[in-house]
Amino acid sequence: MYSSLSNVFKKPVPTAEVYPPSVPQVESDFYFQLLSDYGIQLNEPQKAAVKAVEGPVLVIAGAGSGKTTVLTSRIGYMIHTKNIDPSRILLVTYTTKASLDMIERLSRIPGINRTASRSVIGGTYHSICLKILRSEGYSFTVLSSERKKQIMIKTILKRIGRQDDYTAEAVLNVISSWKNSMKRPEDIDAETEMKKELITVYAKYEELKEKDNLFDFDDMLLEVYKIFKFSPEILAKYQEKFQYILCDEFQDSCSVQYEIIKMLASPSNNLCIVGDDSQTIYGFRSASASYMINFHKVYPDCTRIIMDINYRSGPSVVGLANAIIHNNKKQIKKTLKVANAENHEVQFSHPQTSDEEADEIVKDILKKQAAGMELRDMAVLYRTHAIGRAIFEKLLMADIPFVTYQKSNETFYKNTFIRPLLALLKLSHNYSDTDSMIEAAPILYISRSEMGQVIEEVSYSYGEETPKDLLGLVMKRIADRKNGFQQKRLMAKLGAIQSLKKMTAPQAIREIRKGTIDYEKQLELDERKRLTISSEIIYETLDECEQAARGFSTPKAFLNFIQRVEEKNEEMEELRMQPDIEAVRLMTIHTSKGLEFEQVYAIGWAEGILPHVSSLDMEQKADSHSSPEELLEEERRLAYVCLTRAKKYLSISSPKMHRDQQVQISRFLEEGLNMNTREVIAHV
């Protein structure tokens, strides 16, 4: 059960310094008096950020430090006090919603009418680049559909005979990473056979788009970069147009975005970048904290302002976050203070397993709900989707409304590496399930196209009635076409599938993973299937599936439960469209950035989960060039982001067991309490 962190470890939790509340006063500057009358009281660092208009400006906006208020107030100051033409101001945001929100808030500032606010050019990097390309006469169709892009990649993979070896999503991630680093196919060295294949897919993808006059989002950035670099007269036109540039969430910028902004801001360099290097957590999207950290090297005359007063969280939450992030070597040093003196102690739990962890959270949610807290004010944050599996299912069984947030809105059981495994479980109970036969084909070292073709051949020979033992007939026909060793191996795998229904659900999964079928060996041998994802994340996902199956006496019972989970997820599709729905929020830490909640449950704070084991190994991914030190520092930034989402209540839990092995409490918690591993184990 949850207890205060200080009681569990017999050590006080670091607390942030409380910033004295600002007393309303008559401002010497008329504009700040206008803001004050409007109810906007800015502290000294915020005022400095508002007034620093000319030249390069770096604003380090700590978590909860009023970044949006400062940005809108700064634009208002530029228009109202500095008489800058609003149409000469460019506001670059990370999301369209952020841009619209800021423009709307700007229109409500005294002295700024709606016409002036709407004259400010605002948008994301992609939307701004799209406007530039349209202005330069480019006529193309925007390829915005992820599904269409994946179909294009699948078509290319099929043409080169690699349709079963790569996922379209992984290939698109690699291509996007290359584009964000300003690399075309001809710029990439084909060091390995796999890289050669990926370059081929990249080139053919570009050919398909060019044929249909399509631009994806990355293309818009690359094309504008190319125009600015090789057409100085066009660049000069936009440099004249956008004389003052403000970039929000700059820590999330990638190489091509950074280069575009640098060129656009030159030569006057009236460039204000706002962000927090401690919240750079999108390294997999090519974002880098170095752009902010080294800003003063690129612009030696820059004005640097640190907004270090947090208006969101209490002293214990911010104090713990400060103590953790201070351990990063590559950062702009700052120590956040808090404006809110009300303090709620950080809670901690050390359950045996992730399922017990989820049970404790469900009890605490019900307790807080009974005390009057709304479900929409509670969030459960986790490092990976696999870690969120247990709380998803426990909330489902407790009938507590909840919504999940992820890119595809699919459940854990739709994972690329889980689907083939579940297909074999289905086949063990239904030998004529053709969809599952095609899904599971690669596990059996059969291509999906061959499996589909033989299914058609056998089905045709039996007429309209599908044979009950279709799987056996198909496997035998395929085996007859192989040599002796391959025949024996295929028939052994058929026997293994048929035996699964006699096992418990976890036994069946383990048999698929490590028995005659030996799914894990296939994954180890095929690096293409592990593209953009480490082996450890795959094994974690498989382990979590086996953990979920415990308690189900048969594979059929487990499959029935999964069906219930899928139905619940379909119900949530409508809930996700309602932002104020009364439901607990479930999301990864990555998704939570920029959000805040009254109550945060930070789960899985154990070694191998956070920091994740994938950041601790030495394996080099195709889309990553980060050193082990850089990977670990990004994990620490993830921990920092996780903690600073909590407005009042923060509950951290660290299961003792993970993937059937005992694990230690996260080093980040040890760092926050300034304790070593031995001390932590002794206290818990």
XYZ file of C-alpha atoms in Angstrom:
684
model
C 0.000 0.000 0.000
C 1.005 3.627 -0.448
C 2.887 5.375 2.353
C 4.730 8.675 2.360
C 8.098 8.440 0.622
C 9.852 9.988 3.602
C 8.412 7.396 6.012
C 9.287 4.456 3.781
C 12.928 5.471 3.362
C 13.294 7.200 6.742
C 14.656 10.207 4.933
C 13.097 13.580 4.107
C 12.110 14.214 0.516
C 13.895 17.265 -0.939
C 11.551 20.245 -1.052
C 11.737 23.132 -3.464
C 12.159 26.675 -2.208
C 8.883 28.588 -2.043
C 8.919 31.767 -4.099
C 7.297 34.616 -2.134
C 3.840 35.379 -3.541
C 3.800 38.488 -5.682
C 1.922 41.400 -4.173
C -0.088 43.452 -6.697
C 1.693 46.730 -7.179
C 1.651 49.729 -9.471
C 3.892 48.848 -12.416
C 6.322 51.439 -13.771
C 5.811 50.070 -17.262
C 2.357 50.910 -18.656
C 2.071 47.600 -20.543
C 2.740 45.520 -17.434
C 0.167 47.615 -15.588
C -2.320 46.707 -18.323
C -1.494 43.042 -17.814
C -1.823 43.425 -14.057
C -5.232 45.048 -14.447
C -6.184 42.124 -16.661
C -5.104 39.719 -13.891
C -1.732 38.666 -15.304
C 0.949 39.093 -12.640
C 4.381 38.349 -14.093
C 7.441 37.601 -11.986
C 10.812 39.173 -12.755
C 12.194 36.435 -15.054
C 8.892 36.436 -16.961
C 9.040 40.205 -17.406
C 12.603 39.939 -18.644
C 11.514 37.355 -21.222
C 8.676 39.627 -22.380
C 10.912 42.675 -22.788
C 13.850 40.958 -24.534
C 12.700 41.624 -28.089
C 15.808 42.422 -30.144
C 18.470 39.908 -31.114
C 18.767 36.223 -30.197
C 17.009 35.266 -26.950
C 17.074 31.937 -25.140
C 14.247 31.453 -22.638
C 14.654 28.341 -20.520
C 11.118 27.736 -19.304
C 11.101 25.198 -16.478
C 8.143 22.878 -15.986
C 4.999 24.777 -15.030
C 6.702 28.175 -15.266
C 4.010 29.962 -17.292
C 5.555 29.568 -20.736
C 2.350 30.174 -22.712
C 1.484 33.278 -20.688
C 4.942 34.705 -21.346
C 4.822 33.978 -25.084
C 1.444 35.667 -25.554
C 2.455 38.584 -23.304
C 5.699 38.967 -25.259
C 3.894 39.170 -28.600
C 1.492 41.667 -27.049
C 4.434 43.750 -25.828
C 6.008 43.698 -29.289
C 2.806 44.979 -30.884
C 1.603 47.352 -28.142
C 4.837 48.867 -26.822
C 7.371 48.302 -29.593
C 4.894 49.050 -32.413
C 6.062 46.025 -34.390
C 3.841 45.111 -37.315
C 2.093 41.867 -36.199
C 2.324 40.474 -39.745
C 6.123 40.565 -39.339
C 5.952 38.245 -36.330
C 6.247 34.478 -36.818
C 5.141 32.165 -34.001
C 6.249 28.550 -34.427
C 4.567 25.974 -32.192
C 4.788 22.218 -31.886
C 1.033 21.675 -32.371
C -1.661 23.534 -34.278
C -3.770 23.692 -31.118
C -0.989 25.509 -29.233
C -0.755 28.120 -31.976
C -4.517 28.726 -32.083
C -4.706 28.914 -28.282
C -1.942 31.524 -28.114
C -3.449 33.686 -30.855
C -6.817 33.541 -29.080
C -5.254 34.470 -25.743
C -3.355 37.283 -27.427
C -6.606 38.785 -28.678
C -7.831 39.084 -25.073
C -4.835 41.117 -23.873
C -5.795 44.775 -23.269
C -4.701 47.029 -26.102
C -4.450 44.186 -28.652
C -7.466 43.938 -30.927
C -8.529 40.778 -32.706
C -7.325 42.060 -36.076
C -3.799 42.595 -34.754
C -3.701 39.198 -33.051
C -4.865 37.414 -36.177
C -2.215 39.182 -38.257
C 0.494 37.277 -36.387
C 1.651 34.342 -38.522
C 1.408 31.249 -36.354
C 1.564 27.510 -36.883
C 3.647 24.376 -36.737
C 6.863 23.928 -38.704
C 4.932 21.831 -41.209
C 2.035 24.259 -41.686
C 4.394 27.214 -42.098
C 6.533 25.330 -44.608
C 3.370 24.363 -46.483
C 2.378 28.057 -46.741
C 5.849 28.944 -48.046
C 5.732 26.214 -50.686
C 2.254 27.248 -51.812
C 3.419 30.860 -52.047
C 6.294 29.738 -54.248
C 3.926 28.054 -56.677
C 4.241 24.460 -55.510
C 1.173 22.405 -56.371
C 1.019 19.014 -54.704
C -1.246 16.849 -52.611
C -0.323 16.473 -48.943
C 0.144 12.830 -47.994
C -1.248 13.065 -44.474
C -2.754 9.589 -44.129
C -0.536 7.231 -42.124
C -2.541 4.337 -43.481
C -1.876 5.351 -47.091
C 1.844 5.736 -46.377
C 1.941 2.283 -44.822
C 0.142 0.788 -47.828
C 2.732 2.364 -50.119
C 5.590 0.908 -48.052
C 3.923 -2.517 -47.931
C 3.560 -2.435 -51.718
C 7.265 -1.648 -52.109
C 8.271 -4.342 -49.629
C 6.187 -6.864 -51.551
C 7.887 -5.880 -54.810
C 11.336 -6.553 -53.356
C 10.209 -9.735 -51.594
C 10.544 -8.405 -48.041
C 6.887 -8.031 -47.071
C 7.203 -10.442 -44.146
C 10.499 -9.037 -42.878
C 9.679 -5.426 -42.006
C 6.735 -3.570 -40.574
C 5.685 -0.547 -42.607
C 5.599 1.616 -39.479
C 9.213 0.787 -38.586
C 10.413 1.515 -42.122
C 8.567 4.854 -42.156
C 10.184 5.756 -38.827
C 13.649 5.132 -40.268
C 12.872 7.144 -43.411
C 11.505 10.010 -41.304
C 14.638 9.950 -39.150
C 16.808 10.224 -42.263
C 14.727 13.087 -43.619
C 14.837 14.942 -40.305
C 18.620 14.669 -40.541
C 18.401 16.088 -44.100
C 19.459 12.862 -45.812
C 18.115 11.758 -49.171
C 18.656 8.151 -50.366
C 21.821 9.126 -52.227
C 23.288 10.659 -49.045
C 23.193 7.415 -47.053
C 25.951 4.800 -47.006
C 24.739 1.243 -47.602
C 26.955 -0.319 -44.909
C 24.900 -3.489 -44.463
C 22.504 -5.564 -46.523
C 19.623 -4.415 -44.341
C 20.557 -0.760 -44.769
C 20.824 -1.290 -48.520
C 17.278 -2.660 -48.523
C 15.993 0.289 -46.504
C 17.658 2.778 -48.841
C 16.014 0.973 -51.766
C 12.605 1.226 -50.082
C 13.250 4.904 -49.321
C 14.135 5.617 -52.957
C 11.111 3.745 -54.307
C 8.853 5.489 -51.789
C 10.109 8.835 -53.120
C 9.479 7.662 -56.702
C 5.901 6.669 -55.894
C 5.214 10.020 -54.274
C 6.786 11.938 -57.133
C 4.710 9.983 -59.644
C 1.481 10.974 -57.857
C 2.746 14.464 -56.929
C 2.568 13.749 -53.196
C 4.465 15.437 -50.360
C 4.518 13.936 -46.874
C 5.109 16.170 -43.844
C 8.859 15.562 -43.826
C 9.069 16.486 -47.519
C 7.693 19.941 -46.786
C 10.497 20.632 -44.329
C 13.191 19.246 -46.615
C 11.951 21.197 -49.633
C 11.882 24.511 -47.775
C 15.360 23.776 -46.399
C 16.573 23.142 -49.967
C 14.934 26.341 -51.274
C 16.442 28.467 -48.513
C 19.876 26.939 -48.981
C 20.083 27.194 -52.762
C 17.802 30.155 -53.579
C 19.144 33.157 -51.646
C 16.666 35.561 -53.260
C 13.717 33.516 -51.991
C 15.277 33.209 -48.542
C 15.808 36.987 -48.430
C 12.116 37.527 -49.187
C 11.024 35.485 -46.170
C 13.730 36.963 -43.964
C 12.201 40.362 -44.754
C 8.688 39.057 -44.154
C 9.410 37.370 -40.809
C 11.526 39.905 -38.951
C 10.766 38.518 -35.484
C 10.595 34.782 -34.830
C 9.405 32.997 -31.685
C 9.775 29.224 -31.372
C 7.859 27.343 -28.696
C 8.885 23.915 -27.318
C 12.261 24.315 -28.992
C 13.681 21.310 -27.191
C 11.546 19.130 -29.490
C 13.097 20.503 -32.703
C 15.010 18.243 -35.075
C 17.977 19.107 -37.305
C 16.062 20.235 -40.380
C 13.712 22.424 -38.317
C 16.650 24.024 -36.544
C 18.442 24.745 -39.820
C 15.337 26.314 -41.382
C 14.832 28.627 -38.392
C 18.496 29.664 -38.315
C 18.420 30.603 -41.992
C 15.090 32.391 -41.670
C 16.213 34.446 -38.644
C 19.432 35.648 -40.276
C 20.867 38.250 -40.552
C 19.028 40.284 -37.872
C 18.697 37.174 -35.672
C 15.623 38.471 -33.853
C 15.046 34.912 -32.757
C 13.478 33.929 -29.446
C 13.484 30.230 -28.624
C 11.508 28.994 -25.640
C 11.697 25.545 -24.124
C 13.181 23.328 -21.455
C 16.193 21.175 -22.241
C 15.231 19.044 -19.217
C 12.101 17.998 -21.101
C 13.807 16.782 -24.290
C 12.325 13.290 -24.494
C 11.808 12.756 -28.221
C 15.263 11.556 -29.220
C 13.643 8.851 -31.353
C 12.189 11.686 -33.453
C 15.656 13.242 -33.841
C 15.008 15.942 -31.225
C 18.139 16.992 -29.373
C 18.711 18.971 -26.176
C 22.023 20.158 -27.648
C 20.302 22.833 -29.753
C 19.263 24.677 -26.611
C 22.347 23.830 -24.580
C 24.671 25.136 -27.308
C 22.523 28.083 -28.399
C 24.972 30.535 -26.851
C 27.769 29.088 -28.973
C 25.854 29.683 -32.191
C 24.698 33.115 -30.965
C 27.402 34.426 -28.573
C 25.511 37.678 -28.021
C 22.258 35.975 -27.025
C 20.209 37.045 -24.028
C 19.596 34.096 -21.709
C 16.672 34.080 -19.286
C 15.785 31.256 -16.911
C 12.145 31.034 -15.834
C 12.552 28.909 -12.734
C 9.323 29.431 -10.774
C 6.865 26.552 -11.013
C 3.183 27.468 -10.645
C 1.871 23.931 -11.053
C 3.179 21.642 -8.326
C 3.989 21.607 -4.627
C 7.397 21.760 -2.888
C 7.888 17.980 -2.500
C 7.054 17.142 -6.124
C 9.317 19.843 -7.542
C 12.034 19.211 -4.954
C 12.225 15.532 -5.902
C 12.231 16.396 -9.621
C 15.017 18.943 -9.081
C 17.155 16.423 -7.202
C 16.792 13.845 -9.984
C 17.435 16.048 -13.003
C 20.517 17.628 -11.385
C 22.321 14.346 -12.098
C 22.318 14.990 -15.854
C 25.688 16.275 -17.010
C 24.521 17.794 -20.305
C 22.000 20.420 -19.314
C 21.401 24.074 -18.581
C 21.577 24.102 -14.806
C 18.557 25.451 -12.962
C 16.717 24.751 -9.723
C 12.979 25.281 -9.822
C 11.218 27.146 -7.033
C 7.489 26.856 -6.384
C 4.801 29.492 -6.051
C 2.457 27.108 -4.252
C 3.416 26.633 -0.588
C 0.713 23.985 -0.022
C 2.528 20.681 0.205
C 1.362 17.094 -0.160
C 3.898 14.413 0.602
C 4.985 12.158 -2.245
C 3.583 8.648 -1.749
C 5.413 5.402 -2.460
C 4.509 1.740 -2.841
C 6.684 -1.344 -3.348
C 4.282 -4.110 -4.467
C 5.335 -7.595 -5.443
C 4.203 -7.500 -9.096
C 2.729 -5.131 -11.671
C -0.679 -6.742 -11.120
C -0.496 -5.977 -7.383
C 0.649 -2.482 -8.307
C -2.470 -2.061 -10.437
C -4.711 -3.430 -7.656
C -3.344 -0.823 -5.235
C -3.944 1.980 -7.716
C -7.535 0.864 -8.304
C -8.179 0.943 -4.541
C -6.609 4.383 -4.223
C -8.614 5.723 -7.173
C -11.869 4.507 -5.624
C -10.860 6.014 -2.273
C -10.081 9.409 -3.806
C -13.219 9.321 -5.926
C -15.297 8.681 -2.794
C -13.584 11.688 -1.191
C -14.702 13.908 -4.069
C -11.855 13.892 -6.591
C -12.995 13.550 -10.183
C -11.666 10.716 -12.306
C -10.651 13.137 -15.086
C -8.147 14.673 -12.657
C -6.278 11.368 -12.246
C -3.652 9.951 -14.594
C -1.548 6.802 -14.636
C 1.791 7.340 -16.389
C 4.115 4.571 -17.571
C 7.324 4.216 -19.570
C 6.052 1.796 -22.246
C 2.640 0.562 -23.349
C 3.504 -2.946 -22.145
C 3.883 -1.638 -18.576
C 0.370 -0.159 -18.810
C -1.189 -3.519 -19.589
C -2.016 -4.499 -15.980
C -3.668 -1.214 -14.953
C -5.716 -1.243 -18.170
C -7.129 -4.656 -17.321
C -7.644 -3.980 -13.601
C -9.595 -0.797 -14.318
C -11.630 -2.696 -16.890
C -12.523 -5.433 -14.393
C -13.320 -2.858 -11.695
C -15.619 -1.078 -14.182
C -13.855 2.251 -13.600
C -14.159 4.528 -16.667
C -10.810 5.227 -18.303
C -9.334 6.292 -21.612
C -5.964 5.468 -23.103
C -3.901 7.702 -25.354
C -1.599 6.248 -27.952
C -0.839 6.740 -31.616
C -2.969 3.921 -32.993
C -5.484 3.637 -30.134
C -4.931 -0.105 -30.241
C -4.662 -2.401 -27.246
C -1.579 -4.196 -26.009
C -2.818 -7.338 -27.792
C -2.617 -5.645 -31.215
C 1.137 -5.272 -30.838
C 3.128 -6.403 -33.888
C 4.918 -9.099 -31.890
C 1.861 -10.285 -29.950
C -0.503 -10.802 -32.899
C 1.313 -13.849 -34.388
C 1.499 -15.472 -30.958
C -2.237 -15.037 -30.369
C -2.904 -16.324 -33.889
C -1.299 -19.651 -32.927
C -3.462 -19.834 -29.788
C -6.544 -19.303 -31.972
C -5.404 -21.958 -34.436
C -5.040 -24.509 -31.639
C -8.829 -24.282 -31.198
C -9.901 -23.643 -34.775
C -7.891 -25.342 -37.528
C -9.864 -23.541 -40.265
C -9.155 -19.973 -39.122
C -7.518 -18.699 -42.321
C -6.820 -15.188 -40.993
C -4.837 -16.636 -38.086
C -2.983 -19.000 -40.419
C -1.774 -16.076 -42.536
C -0.939 -13.974 -39.453
C 1.100 -16.807 -37.904
C 2.836 -17.911 -41.120
C 6.176 -16.113 -40.501
C 6.558 -17.842 -37.111
C 6.446 -21.120 -39.028
C 9.053 -19.841 -41.531
C 6.400 -19.622 -44.238
C 5.768 -16.421 -46.141
C 2.278 -14.994 -45.844
C 1.898 -15.023 -49.621
C 2.758 -18.745 -49.808
C 0.408 -19.530 -46.935
C -2.420 -17.613 -48.620
C -1.786 -19.313 -51.948
C -1.813 -22.838 -50.475
C -4.947 -22.071 -48.433
C -6.675 -21.161 -51.712
C -5.408 -24.334 -53.420
C -6.622 -26.632 -50.637
C -9.925 -24.807 -50.183
C -10.591 -24.970 -53.933
C -10.024 -28.711 -54.002
C -12.641 -29.190 -51.251
C -15.285 -27.061 -52.930
C -17.649 -24.867 -50.943
C -17.218 -26.700 -47.620
C -14.102 -25.651 -45.697
C -12.373 -28.713 -44.209
C -12.213 -28.734 -40.396
C -8.525 -29.698 -40.504
C -7.556 -27.010 -43.022
C -4.421 -26.154 -41.042
C -3.125 -29.726 -41.187
C -3.868 -30.068 -44.886
C -2.195 -26.785 -45.732
C 0.880 -27.504 -43.583
C 1.261 -30.963 -45.143
C 1.016 -29.576 -48.675
C 3.663 -26.944 -47.902
C 5.854 -29.563 -46.195
C 5.649 -31.850 -49.250
C 7.349 -29.103 -51.260
C 10.287 -28.883 -48.851
C 13.340 -31.040 -48.286
C 13.455 -33.737 -45.613
C 14.682 -31.578 -42.726
C 12.260 -28.776 -43.482
C 9.393 -31.293 -43.781
C 10.106 -32.712 -40.337
C 10.416 -29.244 -38.821
C 7.094 -28.051 -40.264
C 5.227 -31.176 -39.150
C 6.772 -30.874 -35.668
C 5.493 -27.299 -35.486
C 2.032 -28.468 -36.567
C 2.046 -30.992 -33.740
C 3.113 -28.275 -31.302
C 0.211 -26.047 -32.369
C -2.257 -28.897 -31.929
C -0.953 -29.579 -28.414
C -1.425 -25.976 -27.201
C -5.118 -26.360 -26.343
C -4.263 -28.981 -23.710
C -2.063 -26.506 -21.796
C -2.809 -23.606 -19.496
C -2.635 -20.207 -21.194
C 0.832 -19.270 -19.819
C 2.185 -22.746 -20.632
C 0.971 -22.394 -24.206
C 2.610 -18.993 -24.592
C 5.889 -20.284 -23.192
C 5.736 -23.255 -25.578
C 5.333 -20.878 -28.517
C 8.174 -18.691 -27.299
C 10.764 -21.292 -26.347
C 9.481 -24.736 -27.322
C 9.280 -26.486 -30.673
C 7.929 -23.381 -32.406
C 10.707 -21.250 -30.827
C 9.339 -17.818 -31.740
C 12.111 -16.037 -29.835
C 14.854 -17.726 -31.829
C 13.262 -16.472 -35.018
C 13.179 -12.928 -33.638
C 16.820 -13.158 -32.559
C 17.926 -14.298 -36.011
C 15.907 -11.725 -37.947
C 17.283 -8.239 -37.283
C 14.806 -6.821 -39.790
C 11.929 -7.599 -37.454
C 13.762 -5.716 -34.699
C 14.213 -2.586 -36.791
C 13.853 0.598 -34.661
C 13.125 -1.455 -31.544
C 15.509 -3.225 -29.192
C 15.286 -6.930 -28.439
C 14.632 -6.113 -24.786
C 11.455 -4.192 -25.583
C 10.226 -7.159 -27.625
C 10.966 -9.620 -24.821
C 9.351 -7.284 -22.301
C 6.214 -7.287 -24.440
C 6.184 -11.080 -24.707
C 6.816 -11.440 -20.963
C 3.921 -9.088 -20.251
C 1.645 -11.206 -22.437
C 2.646 -14.318 -20.513
C 2.058 -12.466 -17.239
C -1.412 -11.432 -18.450
C -2.237 -15.065 -19.245
C -1.647 -16.242 -15.678
C -4.850 -17.235 -13.993
C -6.431 -18.542 -17.221
C -6.655 -22.316 -17.270
C -6.871 -22.565 -21.053
C -5.778 -20.550 -24.075
C -9.472 -20.282 -24.999
C -10.315 -18.556 -21.706
C -7.449 -16.127 -22.221
C -8.600 -15.392 -25.784
C -12.118 -14.727 -24.507
C -10.698 -12.227 -22.020
C -8.725 -10.518 -24.785
C -11.933 -10.228 -26.794
C -13.505 -8.420 -23.862
C -10.517 -6.076 -23.705
C -10.873 -5.332 -27.424
C -14.585 -4.605 -27.054
C -13.843 -2.238 -24.172
C -11.263 -0.472 -26.299
C -13.827 0.026 -29.063
C -16.148 1.632 -26.505
C -13.336 4.020 -25.573
C -12.997 5.212 -29.160
C -15.992 7.494 -28.617
C -14.794 8.545 -25.154
C -11.482 9.739 -26.589
C -13.349 12.264 -28.694
C -14.726 13.901 -25.533
C -11.877 15.814 -23.836
C -13.794 16.374 -20.580
C -15.114 12.844 -20.153
C -15.213 11.706 -16.530
C -12.571 8.992 -16.778
C -9.064 8.173 -15.558
C -6.328 8.952 -18.103
C -3.821 6.213 -19.016
C -0.796 7.216 -21.067
C 2.929 6.917 -21.572
C 5.182 9.598 -20.122
C 5.946 10.718 -23.681
C 2.263 11.391 -24.321
C 1.821 13.230 -21.017
C 4.306 16.015 -21.792
C 2.573 19.378 -21.650
C -0.322 18.034 -19.563
C -1.071 18.291 -15.837
C -3.257 16.374 -13.391
C -4.323 16.736 -9.762
C -3.248 13.144 -9.083
C -0.465 11.321 -10.908
C 0.285 7.626 -10.421
C 3.842 7.062 -11.666
C 4.129 3.299 -12.121
C 7.027 0.985 -12.869
C 9.800 3.001 -11.199
C 12.210 0.073 -11.223
C 15.525 -0.679 -12.897
C 14.898 -2.022 -16.385
C 11.563 -0.206 -16.630
C 12.592 3.381 -15.826
C 15.356 3.673 -16.850
C 14.306 1.218 -19.511
C 16.606 -1.681 -20.211
C 16.796 -0.622 -23.874
C 18.647 2.508 -22.772
C 21.101 0.476 -20.737
C 22.247 -1.970 -23.420
C 24.909 -1.313 -26.032
C 22.838 -2.436 -29.018
C 22.873 0.124 -31.841
C 19.490 0.650 -33.478
C 19.218 1.577 -37.139
C 17.557 4.886 -36.285
C 19.651 5.857 -33.260
C 23.074 7.425 -32.984
C 22.904 8.151 -29.253
C 25.607 7.016 -26.862
C 24.698 5.007 -23.731
C 25.237 8.179 -21.661
C 22.847 10.168 -23.863
C 20.232 7.420 -23.707
C 20.405 7.323 -19.908
C 20.131 11.103 -19.644
C 17.000 11.037 -21.795
C 15.521 8.418 -19.456
C 16.261 10.770 -16.548
C 14.480 13.561 -18.399
C 11.517 11.211 -18.805
C 11.458 10.718 -15.030
C 11.550 14.506 -14.581
C 8.655 15.026 -17.004
C 6.661 12.291 -15.278
C 6.966 13.849 -11.811
C 6.249 17.403 -12.917
C 2.843 16.462 -14.374
C 1.451 16.275 -10.811
C -0.326 19.388 -9.522
C -1.088 18.148 -5.991
C -0.714 14.428 -5.441
C 2.078 12.183 -6.657
C 2.132 8.428 -6.036
C 5.171 6.444 -7.176
C 5.312 2.654 -7.264
C 8.116 0.205 -7.943
C 7.240 -3.504 -8.299
C 9.708 -5.955 -6.784
C 9.343 -8.408 -9.666
C 9.516 -7.689 -13.386
C 9.566 -10.357 -16.082
C 9.804 -13.018 -13.353
C 12.996 -11.533 -11.959
C 13.616 -9.466 -8.869
C 14.388 -5.862 -9.769
C 15.759 -2.932 -7.825
C 14.041 0.379 -7.254
C 14.818 2.901 -9.996
C 18.172 4.616 -9.639
C 16.332 7.876 -10.294
C 14.453 7.560 -7.021
C 17.727 6.805 -5.279
C 19.240 9.920 -6.838
C 16.280 12.000 -5.737
C 16.723 10.894 -2.141
C 20.529 10.908 -2.338
C 20.691 7.280 -1.262
C 22.612 4.362 -2.707
C 21.118 1.029 -3.738
C 22.110 -0.741 -0.525
C 20.387 1.899 1.605
C 17.216 1.679 -0.481
C 16.977 -2.111 -0.259
C 17.565 -1.964 3.494
C 14.676 0.437 4.019
C 12.073 -1.234 1.818
